[in-house]
């Protein structure tokens, strides 16, 4: 562990130039005292590390010293798949491993390419979670990820959407990060299912299992997502939308509404309104979704939904009239 950290200190100084003890401690998630000991160990090993004193001081390597000890460990190589997702890597327990792998890659690059890579990191940042969403507790994510890596069966206590609790024996096949939420694809009772990681309350190792040959995580997730959307939006509302209403569809109904707009949107009439078939949730949620549009949407079918919207609008008119 310490040898890996010493190499990280060396690569940080090589890639970034002068750094203070506080900056190194923050980067490596250790104490400043540990940084002092690591710098002493590097100096004793013959690394030409020099301390600049004063307010703008810090540690630097002397005379353009460079190391070529940049081989990746197995863990570091795995972590590179998450190179663009530092938050996800940290949630999986691979934050420091990913940082070490990136440092080694930077060190192995020619100076011009290293500069360009640093410029990209300075200018672009990917923030996966959506707006206005609370941060999920992910107490079990690292353990679940470990079981995925090592093909270990898990006995879990799982909270379903209605807060009922069930026990399941799962064979973890893969993890998916969707809009800031982690999902586990797993085999249970012979079939493949999806579980939200934040709802796993307890888990225990239940031995190894043989991973099915040819399991395609991306393909499974696409198929499951389509089935989930059909279950979530079992009804279709035939509506008329104003030009502004069409523009509001992606904001109020997300990707599902935007796709429906592309696939079923008719040609605008002389007033600019067009007929669209929108997937909606069952019951009261559908009413709320459609009322978002105000006077920019008219429900044509089904008749019961049109009646519900008309009654809701009448109650609102009486309230504000």
XYZ file of C-alpha atoms in Angstrom:
321
model
C 0.000 0.000 0.000
C 2.764 2.461 0.918
C 4.802 1.604 -2.177
C 1.795 2.425 -4.345
C 1.312 5.717 -2.501
C 4.987 6.662 -2.891
C 4.681 6.095 -6.627
C 1.553 8.270 -6.656
C 3.442 11.082 -4.894
C 6.227 10.790 -7.443
C 3.836 10.835 -10.395
C 1.891 13.779 -9.011
C 5.077 15.838 -8.720
C 6.172 14.701 -12.171
C 2.865 15.571 -13.852
C 1.922 18.745 -11.992
C 5.224 20.281 -10.945
C 5.356 22.014 -7.576
C 2.759 20.881 -5.011
C 2.355 21.715 -1.331
C 2.053 19.107 1.402
C -1.604 20.092 1.877
C -2.321 19.597 -1.831
C -0.639 16.183 -1.846
C -2.501 15.122 1.307
C -5.824 16.156 -0.221
C -5.089 14.360 -3.490
C -4.016 11.123 -1.774
C -6.591 11.302 1.049
C -3.929 11.017 3.769
C -2.641 13.297 6.527
C -0.010 15.984 5.967
C 2.260 14.120 8.387
C 2.031 11.045 6.141
C 3.055 13.213 3.174
C 6.135 14.419 5.101
C 7.146 10.805 5.789
C 6.587 9.829 2.152
C 8.727 12.720 0.887
C 11.520 11.686 3.267
C 11.272 8.088 2.028
C 11.539 9.210 -1.617
C 14.583 11.366 -0.813
C 16.250 8.464 1.018
C 15.603 6.274 -2.048
C 17.558 8.713 -4.218
C 14.644 10.581 -5.840
C 15.740 14.236 -6.321
C 12.778 15.846 -4.555
C 13.362 19.419 -3.379
C 11.417 21.526 -0.877
C 10.848 25.209 -1.731
C 10.271 27.148 1.465
C 8.083 30.186 1.966
C 4.469 31.127 1.317
C 4.556 29.992 -2.337
C 6.724 26.959 -1.641
C 6.123 23.267 -1.973
C 7.779 20.105 -3.224
C 9.128 19.581 -6.740
C 11.421 17.261 -8.658
C 14.827 18.615 -9.605
C 16.326 18.718 -13.085
C 13.412 17.369 -15.095
C 13.541 14.011 -13.293
C 11.044 11.491 -14.735
C 10.113 7.948 -13.810
C 8.947 5.265 -16.213
C 7.489 3.027 -13.502
C 4.021 3.385 -14.986
C 2.697 -0.190 -15.207
C -0.962 -0.563 -14.252
C -2.152 -2.994 -11.609
C -5.178 -5.185 -12.386
C -7.444 -2.975 -10.241
C -6.162 0.180 -11.915
C -6.709 -1.259 -15.382
C -10.298 -2.139 -14.477
C -10.927 1.321 -13.078
C -10.022 2.997 -16.399
C -13.440 2.027 -17.768
C -14.781 4.665 -15.332
C -12.229 7.313 -16.274
C -14.956 9.780 -17.292
C -17.077 9.071 -14.205
C -15.057 9.999 -11.112
C -18.128 10.115 -8.867
C -19.194 6.648 -9.987
C -15.677 5.330 -9.432
C -15.654 6.767 -5.909
C -19.047 5.179 -5.130
C -17.666 1.820 -6.270
C -14.646 2.227 -3.986
C -12.294 2.813 -6.923
C -11.689 6.546 -6.486
C -8.058 6.414 -5.390
C -7.362 3.463 -7.693
C -8.677 5.425 -10.683
C -6.621 8.460 -9.693
C -3.468 6.320 -9.559
C -4.216 4.774 -12.948
C -4.769 8.181 -14.536
C -1.524 9.481 -13.054
C 0.381 6.569 -14.593
C -1.213 7.162 -17.971
C -0.346 10.870 -17.846
C 3.241 10.022 -16.902
C 3.583 7.683 -19.887
C 2.351 10.284 -22.399
C 4.674 12.545 -24.384
C 4.701 16.088 -23.010
C 2.508 17.546 -25.781
C -0.184 14.878 -25.389
C 0.002 15.144 -21.595
C -0.682 18.874 -21.863
C -3.655 18.302 -24.156
C -5.106 15.634 -21.848
C -4.842 18.037 -18.927
C -6.608 20.742 -20.927
C -9.541 18.420 -21.617
C -9.918 17.668 -17.892
C -9.823 21.403 -17.151
C -12.503 22.241 -19.738
C -15.042 19.398 -19.613
C -16.797 17.772 -16.656
C -19.509 15.099 -16.643
C -22.124 15.349 -13.868
C -24.401 12.299 -14.163
C -27.261 12.773 -11.622
C -30.324 14.786 -12.656
C -31.379 18.043 -11.041
C -33.498 18.176 -7.885
C -32.711 14.610 -6.843
C -31.640 13.598 -3.378
C -28.418 11.639 -2.954
C -29.116 7.951 -2.391
C -27.552 6.057 0.480
C -25.331 3.407 -1.067
C -24.124 1.482 1.968
C -23.877 -1.801 0.036
C -22.602 -0.682 -3.367
C -18.948 -1.624 -2.825
C -19.910 -5.087 -1.566
C -22.276 -5.597 -4.497
C -19.594 -4.458 -6.948
C -17.119 -6.882 -5.377
C -19.629 -9.710 -5.822
C -20.048 -8.734 -9.494
C -16.260 -8.772 -10.018
C -15.759 -12.115 -8.297
C -19.005 -13.900 -9.350
C -20.172 -14.384 -5.766
C -23.786 -15.255 -4.976
C -25.517 -12.909 -2.493
C -28.297 -13.502 0.003
C -29.996 -10.102 0.359
C -32.763 -8.365 2.249
C -34.482 -6.085 -0.260
C -37.018 -3.257 0.182
C -39.495 -3.102 -2.684
C -41.100 0.113 -3.977
C -44.038 -0.286 -1.525
C -41.586 -0.673 1.418
C -42.368 -4.369 1.840
C -39.253 -6.418 2.634
C -38.312 -9.670 0.898
C -35.314 -11.986 0.964
C -33.687 -13.035 -2.278
C -30.664 -15.075 -3.392
C -29.021 -13.232 -6.278
C -26.300 -14.032 -8.766
C -24.923 -10.562 -9.620
C -24.218 -10.093 -13.334
C -23.589 -6.361 -13.708
C -24.129 -2.836 -12.418
C -25.779 0.016 -14.318
C -25.623 3.723 -13.450
C -28.806 5.410 -14.724
C -29.440 9.126 -14.045
C -27.390 8.980 -10.849
C -29.023 5.776 -9.560
C -27.299 2.373 -9.379
C -29.097 -0.779 -10.517
C -28.008 -4.404 -10.227
C -28.726 -6.888 -12.992
C -28.848 -10.308 -11.355
C -30.128 -13.819 -11.894
C -32.741 -14.917 -9.359
C -34.638 -18.226 -9.442
C -33.354 -18.876 -12.954
C -34.345 -15.562 -14.547
C -32.624 -12.215 -14.972
C -34.044 -9.303 -12.972
C -33.151 -5.745 -11.950
C -32.718 -4.420 -8.414
C -32.069 -0.893 -7.162
C -28.870 -1.030 -5.109
C -30.027 1.607 -2.592
C -32.871 -0.737 -1.558
C -30.556 -3.567 -0.528
C -30.591 -3.368 3.280
C -28.577 -6.444 4.216
C -26.442 -8.904 2.294
C -24.249 -11.946 2.901
C -21.944 -14.006 0.711
C -23.592 -17.253 -0.361
C -20.781 -18.872 -2.346
C -19.656 -18.679 -5.932
C -21.616 -19.188 -9.141
C -20.837 -19.699 -12.815
C -21.478 -16.568 -14.841
C -23.619 -17.311 -17.935
C -21.637 -17.273 -21.168
C -22.381 -14.395 -23.488
C -24.399 -12.278 -21.054
C -24.729 -8.838 -22.686
C -25.249 -6.240 -19.963
C -25.930 -3.359 -22.364
C -28.406 -5.446 -24.380
C -30.160 -6.674 -21.239
C -30.454 -3.119 -19.915
C -31.943 -1.801 -23.170
C -34.547 -4.552 -23.215
C -35.399 -4.151 -19.520
C -35.677 -0.351 -19.884
C -38.132 -0.691 -22.759
C -40.251 -3.143 -20.770
C -40.116 -0.848 -17.720
C -41.337 2.114 -19.789
C -44.254 0.082 -21.131
C -45.231 -0.917 -17.594
C -44.846 2.644 -16.319
C -46.805 4.214 -19.201
C -49.524 1.670 -20.057
C -52.003 4.198 -21.518
C -51.865 6.465 -24.542
C -53.457 9.915 -24.565
C -54.300 11.371 -27.953
C -53.771 15.128 -27.637
C -53.497 18.355 -29.630
C -50.421 20.449 -28.904
C -49.691 24.070 -29.668
C -46.225 24.973 -30.979
C -45.220 25.917 -27.424
C -46.761 22.673 -26.121
C -44.576 20.663 -28.496
C -41.502 22.461 -27.189
C -42.530 21.665 -23.598
C -42.927 17.903 -24.142
C -39.256 16.976 -23.473
C -39.246 19.088 -20.279
C -42.477 17.689 -18.827
C -42.450 14.121 -20.164
C -38.722 13.473 -20.640
C -37.244 11.061 -23.164
C -40.449 9.009 -23.380
C -42.485 12.030 -24.444
C -39.812 13.272 -26.835
C -39.728 9.888 -28.569
C -43.538 9.838 -28.851
C -43.425 13.315 -30.348
C -40.976 12.175 -33.026
C -42.786 8.948 -33.817
C -46.459 9.994 -33.693
C -46.485 13.756 -34.145
C -48.676 14.771 -37.060
C -48.335 17.741 -39.375
C -49.376 21.074 -37.791
C -52.773 22.451 -38.828
C -53.340 26.011 -40.040
C -53.122 27.258 -36.430
C -49.859 25.403 -35.807
C -51.416 22.754 -33.556
C -50.594 19.077 -34.128
C -51.998 15.729 -33.035
C -49.713 13.492 -30.921
C -50.090 10.168 -29.078
C -48.447 10.553 -25.661
C -47.752 7.643 -23.272
C -49.126 8.450 -19.798
C -49.087 6.832 -16.384
C -52.247 5.221 -15.002
C -54.620 7.067 -12.663
C -53.985 10.452 -11.061
C -50.358 10.871 -12.251
C -51.589 11.109 -15.867
C -53.873 14.000 -14.945
C -51.012 15.871 -13.264
C -48.693 15.320 -16.234
C -51.184 16.732 -18.717
C -52.193 19.712 -16.560
C -48.555 20.832 -16.639
C -49.162 22.041 -20.186
C -51.985 24.399 -19.246
C -53.752 25.841 -22.308
C -51.035 24.509 -24.668
C -52.571 20.988 -24.750
C -56.036 19.581 -25.433
C -56.873 15.951 -24.611
C -58.901 14.272 -27.366
C -58.910 10.654 -26.218
C -59.637 8.617 -24.165
C -62.956 10.149 -23.175
C -62.570 9.490 -19.454
C -59.208 11.256 -19.344
C -60.585 14.225 -21.321
C -63.427 14.459 -18.795
C -61.000 14.351 -15.847
C -58.903 17.158 -17.315
C -62.025 19.270 -18.034
C -63.295 18.797 -14.471
C -59.879 19.685 -13.003
C -59.695 22.835 -15.141
C -63.236 23.813 -14.061
C -62.291 23.413 -10.385
C -59.196 25.533 -10.926
C -61.296 28.182 -12.696
C -63.743 28.269 -9.785
C -60.846 28.567 -7.333
C -59.266 31.515 -9.114
C -62.424 33.054 -10.642
